PDB file of C-alpha atoms in Angstrom:
ATOM      1  CA  MET A  19     -18.189   0.843  -9.401  1.00  0.00           C
ATOM      2  CA  ILE A  20     -21.041   3.207  -8.606  1.00  0.00           C
ATOM      3  CA  ILE A  21     -21.104   5.267  -5.407  1.00  0.00           C
ATOM      4  CA  ASN A  22     -24.547   6.620  -4.661  1.00  0.00           C
ATOM      5  CA  HIS A  23     -23.490  10.000  -3.277  1.00  0.00           C
ATOM      6  CA  PRO A  24     -25.969  11.225  -0.409  1.00  0.00           C
ATOM      7  CA  ILE A  25     -26.349  14.576  -2.082  1.00  0.00           C
ATOM      8  CA  LEU A  26     -25.560  14.279  -5.738  1.00  0.00           C
ATOM      9  CA  GLY A  27     -26.797  10.886  -6.428  1.00  0.00           C
ATOM     10  CA  PRO A  28     -24.924   7.911  -8.366  1.00  0.00           C
ATOM     11  CA  ARG A  29     -21.584   8.725  -9.287  1.00  0.00           C
ATOM     12  CA  ASP A  30     -18.672   6.752 -11.110  1.00  0.00           C
ATOM     13  CA  SER A  31     -16.083   5.761  -8.571  1.00  0.00           C
ATOM     14  CA  ALA A  32     -13.581   7.474 -10.994  1.00  0.00           C
ATOM     15  CA  GLU A  33     -14.580  10.720  -9.525  1.00  0.00           C
ATOM     16  CA  PHE A  34     -13.326   9.568  -5.861  1.00  0.00           C
ATOM     17  CA  THR A  35     -10.047   9.091  -4.353  1.00  0.00           C
ATOM     18  CA  TYR A  36      -9.778   6.481  -1.734  1.00  0.00           C
ATOM     19  CA  MET A  37      -8.419   7.884   1.518  1.00  0.00           C
ATOM     20  CA  GLY A  38      -7.993   4.864   3.601  1.00  0.00           C
ATOM     21  CA  ASP A  39      -9.720   3.435   6.667  1.00  0.00           C
ATOM     22  CA  ALA A  40     -12.484   5.380   8.060  1.00  0.00           C
ATOM     23  CA  ALA A  41     -11.248   4.706  11.631  1.00  0.00           C
ATOM     24  CA  LEU A  42      -9.033   7.744  10.989  1.00  0.00           C
ATOM     25  CA  LEU A  43     -12.084   9.783  11.964  1.00  0.00           C
ATOM     26  CA  ASP A  44     -11.620   8.799  15.478  1.00  0.00           C
ATOM     27  CA  ARG A  45      -8.528  10.352  16.744  1.00  0.00           C
ATOM     28  CA  PRO A  46      -7.083   9.426  20.115  1.00  0.00           C
ATOM     29  CA  ASP A  47      -7.218  11.615  23.048  1.00  0.00           C
ATOM     30  CA  TRP A  48      -3.935  13.773  22.988  1.00  0.00           C
ATOM     31  CA  GLN A  49      -4.395  14.192  26.800  1.00  0.00           C
ATOM     32  CA  ALA A  50      -4.495  10.595  27.761  1.00  0.00           C
ATOM     33  CA  LYS A  51      -1.685   8.876  29.765  1.00  0.00           C
ATOM     34  CA  ASP A  52      -0.706   6.603  26.942  1.00  0.00           C
ATOM     35  CA  ALA A  53      -1.393   9.202  24.122  1.00  0.00           C
ATOM     36  CA  LEU A  54       1.914   8.415  22.306  1.00  0.00           C
ATOM     37  CA  LEU A  55       1.270   4.794  21.937  1.00  0.00           C
ATOM     38  CA  GLN A  56      -2.497   5.526  20.856  1.00  0.00           C
ATOM     39  CA  PHE A  57      -1.135   8.098  18.113  1.00  0.00           C
ATOM     40  CA  ILE A  58       1.445   5.479  17.067  1.00  0.00           C
ATOM     41  CA  ASP A  59      -1.259   2.790  16.579  1.00  0.00           C
ATOM     42  CA  TYR A  60      -3.444   5.599  14.881  1.00  0.00           C
ATOM     43  CA  GLY A  61      -0.764   6.578  12.531  1.00  0.00           C
ATOM     44  CA  TYR A  62       0.722   3.193  11.474  1.00  0.00           C
ATOM     45  CA  LEU A  63      -1.680   0.351  12.101  1.00  0.00           C
ATOM     46  CA  ARG A  64      -4.498  -0.504   9.628  1.00  0.00           C
ATOM     47  CA  ASP A  65      -6.896  -3.218   9.161  1.00  0.00           C
ATOM     48  CA  ASN A  66      -6.814  -5.035   5.856  1.00  0.00           C
ATOM     49  CA  PRO A  67     -10.013  -7.240   6.122  1.00  0.00           C
ATOM     50  CA  ALA A  68     -11.568  -9.467   3.561  1.00  0.00           C
ATOM     51  CA  GLY A  69     -15.218  -8.522   3.542  1.00  0.00           C
ATOM     52  CA  PRO A  70     -17.039  -5.503   4.871  1.00  0.00           C
ATOM     53  CA  HIS A  71     -14.837  -2.598   5.526  1.00  0.00           C
ATOM     54  CA  THR A  72     -15.706   1.087   6.350  1.00  0.00           C
ATOM     55  CA  GLU A  73     -13.591   3.515   4.204  1.00  0.00           C
ATOM     56  CA  LEU A  74     -13.006   7.096   3.731  1.00  0.00           C
ATOM     57  CA  TRP A  75     -13.384   8.447   0.060  1.00  0.00           C
ATOM     58  CA  TYR A  76     -12.890  12.048  -1.311  1.00  0.00           C
ATOM     59  CA  HIS A  77     -15.144  13.293  -4.210  1.00  0.00           C
ATOM     60  CA  GLU A  78     -12.066  14.974  -5.863  1.00  0.00           C
ATOM     61  CA  GLN A  79     -13.853  15.419  -9.282  1.00  0.00           C
ATOM     62  CA  GLY A  80     -16.999  16.793  -7.785  1.00  0.00           C
ATOM     63  CA  ASP A  81     -18.128  18.824  -4.548  1.00  0.00           C
ATOM     64  CA  GLN A  82     -14.993  17.880  -2.727  1.00  0.00           C
ATOM     65  CA  SER A  83     -16.786  16.130   0.096  1.00  0.00           C
ATOM     66  CA  PHE A  84     -15.599  13.305   2.120  1.00  0.00           C
ATOM     67  CA  LEU A  85     -17.657  10.190   2.199  1.00  0.00           C
ATOM     68  CA  VAL A  86     -17.770   7.192   4.623  1.00  0.00           C
ATOM     69  CA  ILE A  87     -18.513   4.098   2.590  1.00  0.00           C
ATOM     70  CA  THR A  88     -19.104   0.594   3.760  1.00  0.00           C
ATOM     71  CA  ARG A  89     -17.935  -1.864   0.944  1.00  0.00           C
ATOM     72  CA  ASP A  90     -17.326  -5.553   0.944  1.00  0.00           C
ATOM     73  CA  THR A  91     -13.630  -5.684  -0.184  1.00  0.00           C
ATOM     74  CA  THR A  92     -14.087  -9.201  -1.814  1.00  0.00           C
ATOM     75  CA  THR A  93     -17.208  -8.150  -4.041  1.00  0.00           C
ATOM     76  CA  HIS A  94     -16.843  -4.413  -4.101  1.00  0.00           C
ATOM     77  CA  GLU A  95     -20.640  -4.098  -3.107  1.00  0.00           C
ATOM     78  CA  ILE A  96     -21.479  -0.843  -1.242  1.00  0.00           C
ATOM     79  CA  SER A  97     -23.960  -1.336   1.619  1.00  0.00           C
ATOM     80  CA  SER A  98     -23.573   2.255   3.007  1.00  0.00           C
ATOM     81  CA  VAL A  99     -22.736   5.831   1.982  1.00  0.00           C
ATOM     82  CA  LYS A 100     -22.574   8.670   4.275  1.00  0.00           C
ATOM     83  CA  LEU A 101     -21.174  12.100   4.586  1.00  0.00           C
ATOM     84  CA  ALA A 102     -18.043  12.169   6.781  1.00  0.00           C
ATOM     85  CA  SER A 103     -19.154  15.328   8.310  1.00  0.00           C
ATOM     86  CA  ASP A 104     -22.393  13.523   9.628  1.00  0.00           C
ATOM     87  CA  VAL A 105     -20.427  10.700  10.780  1.00  0.00           C
ATOM     88  CA  ALA A 106     -17.915  12.745  12.598  1.00  0.00           C
ATOM     89  CA  ARG A 107     -20.821  14.524  14.390  1.00  0.00           C
ATOM     90  CA  GLY A 108     -22.314  11.195  15.239  1.00  0.00           C
ATOM     91  CA  ARG A 109     -25.387  11.531  13.167  1.00  0.00           C
ATOM     92  CA  GLY A 110     -24.444   8.973  10.483  1.00  0.00           C
ATOM     93  CA  ARG A 111     -22.640   6.439  12.973  1.00  0.00           C
ATOM     94  CA  SER A 112     -24.107   3.216  13.122  1.00  0.00           C
ATOM     95  CA  LYS A 113     -22.685   1.392  16.176  1.00  0.00           C
TER      96      LYS A 113
END
């Protein structure tokens, strides 16, 4: 699988480490009334979809950047690659 890194260009997926669901970028509000329940869900519940899924990948054997990749889990086709720092700041988020 080839990942088209936003800065470095096309790279083999062997250079990367899968870090899980990109929903981990959206941490719960620690001051919310139900913060404990939100953090339990945040820490333990994950989706396992068949189809498009937004994932967090780490470029371990490269520039050590984190990427948010939208990938179809049934075909491994990648439809979007963004720097996680841009997504966390809201610049790369597509909602």
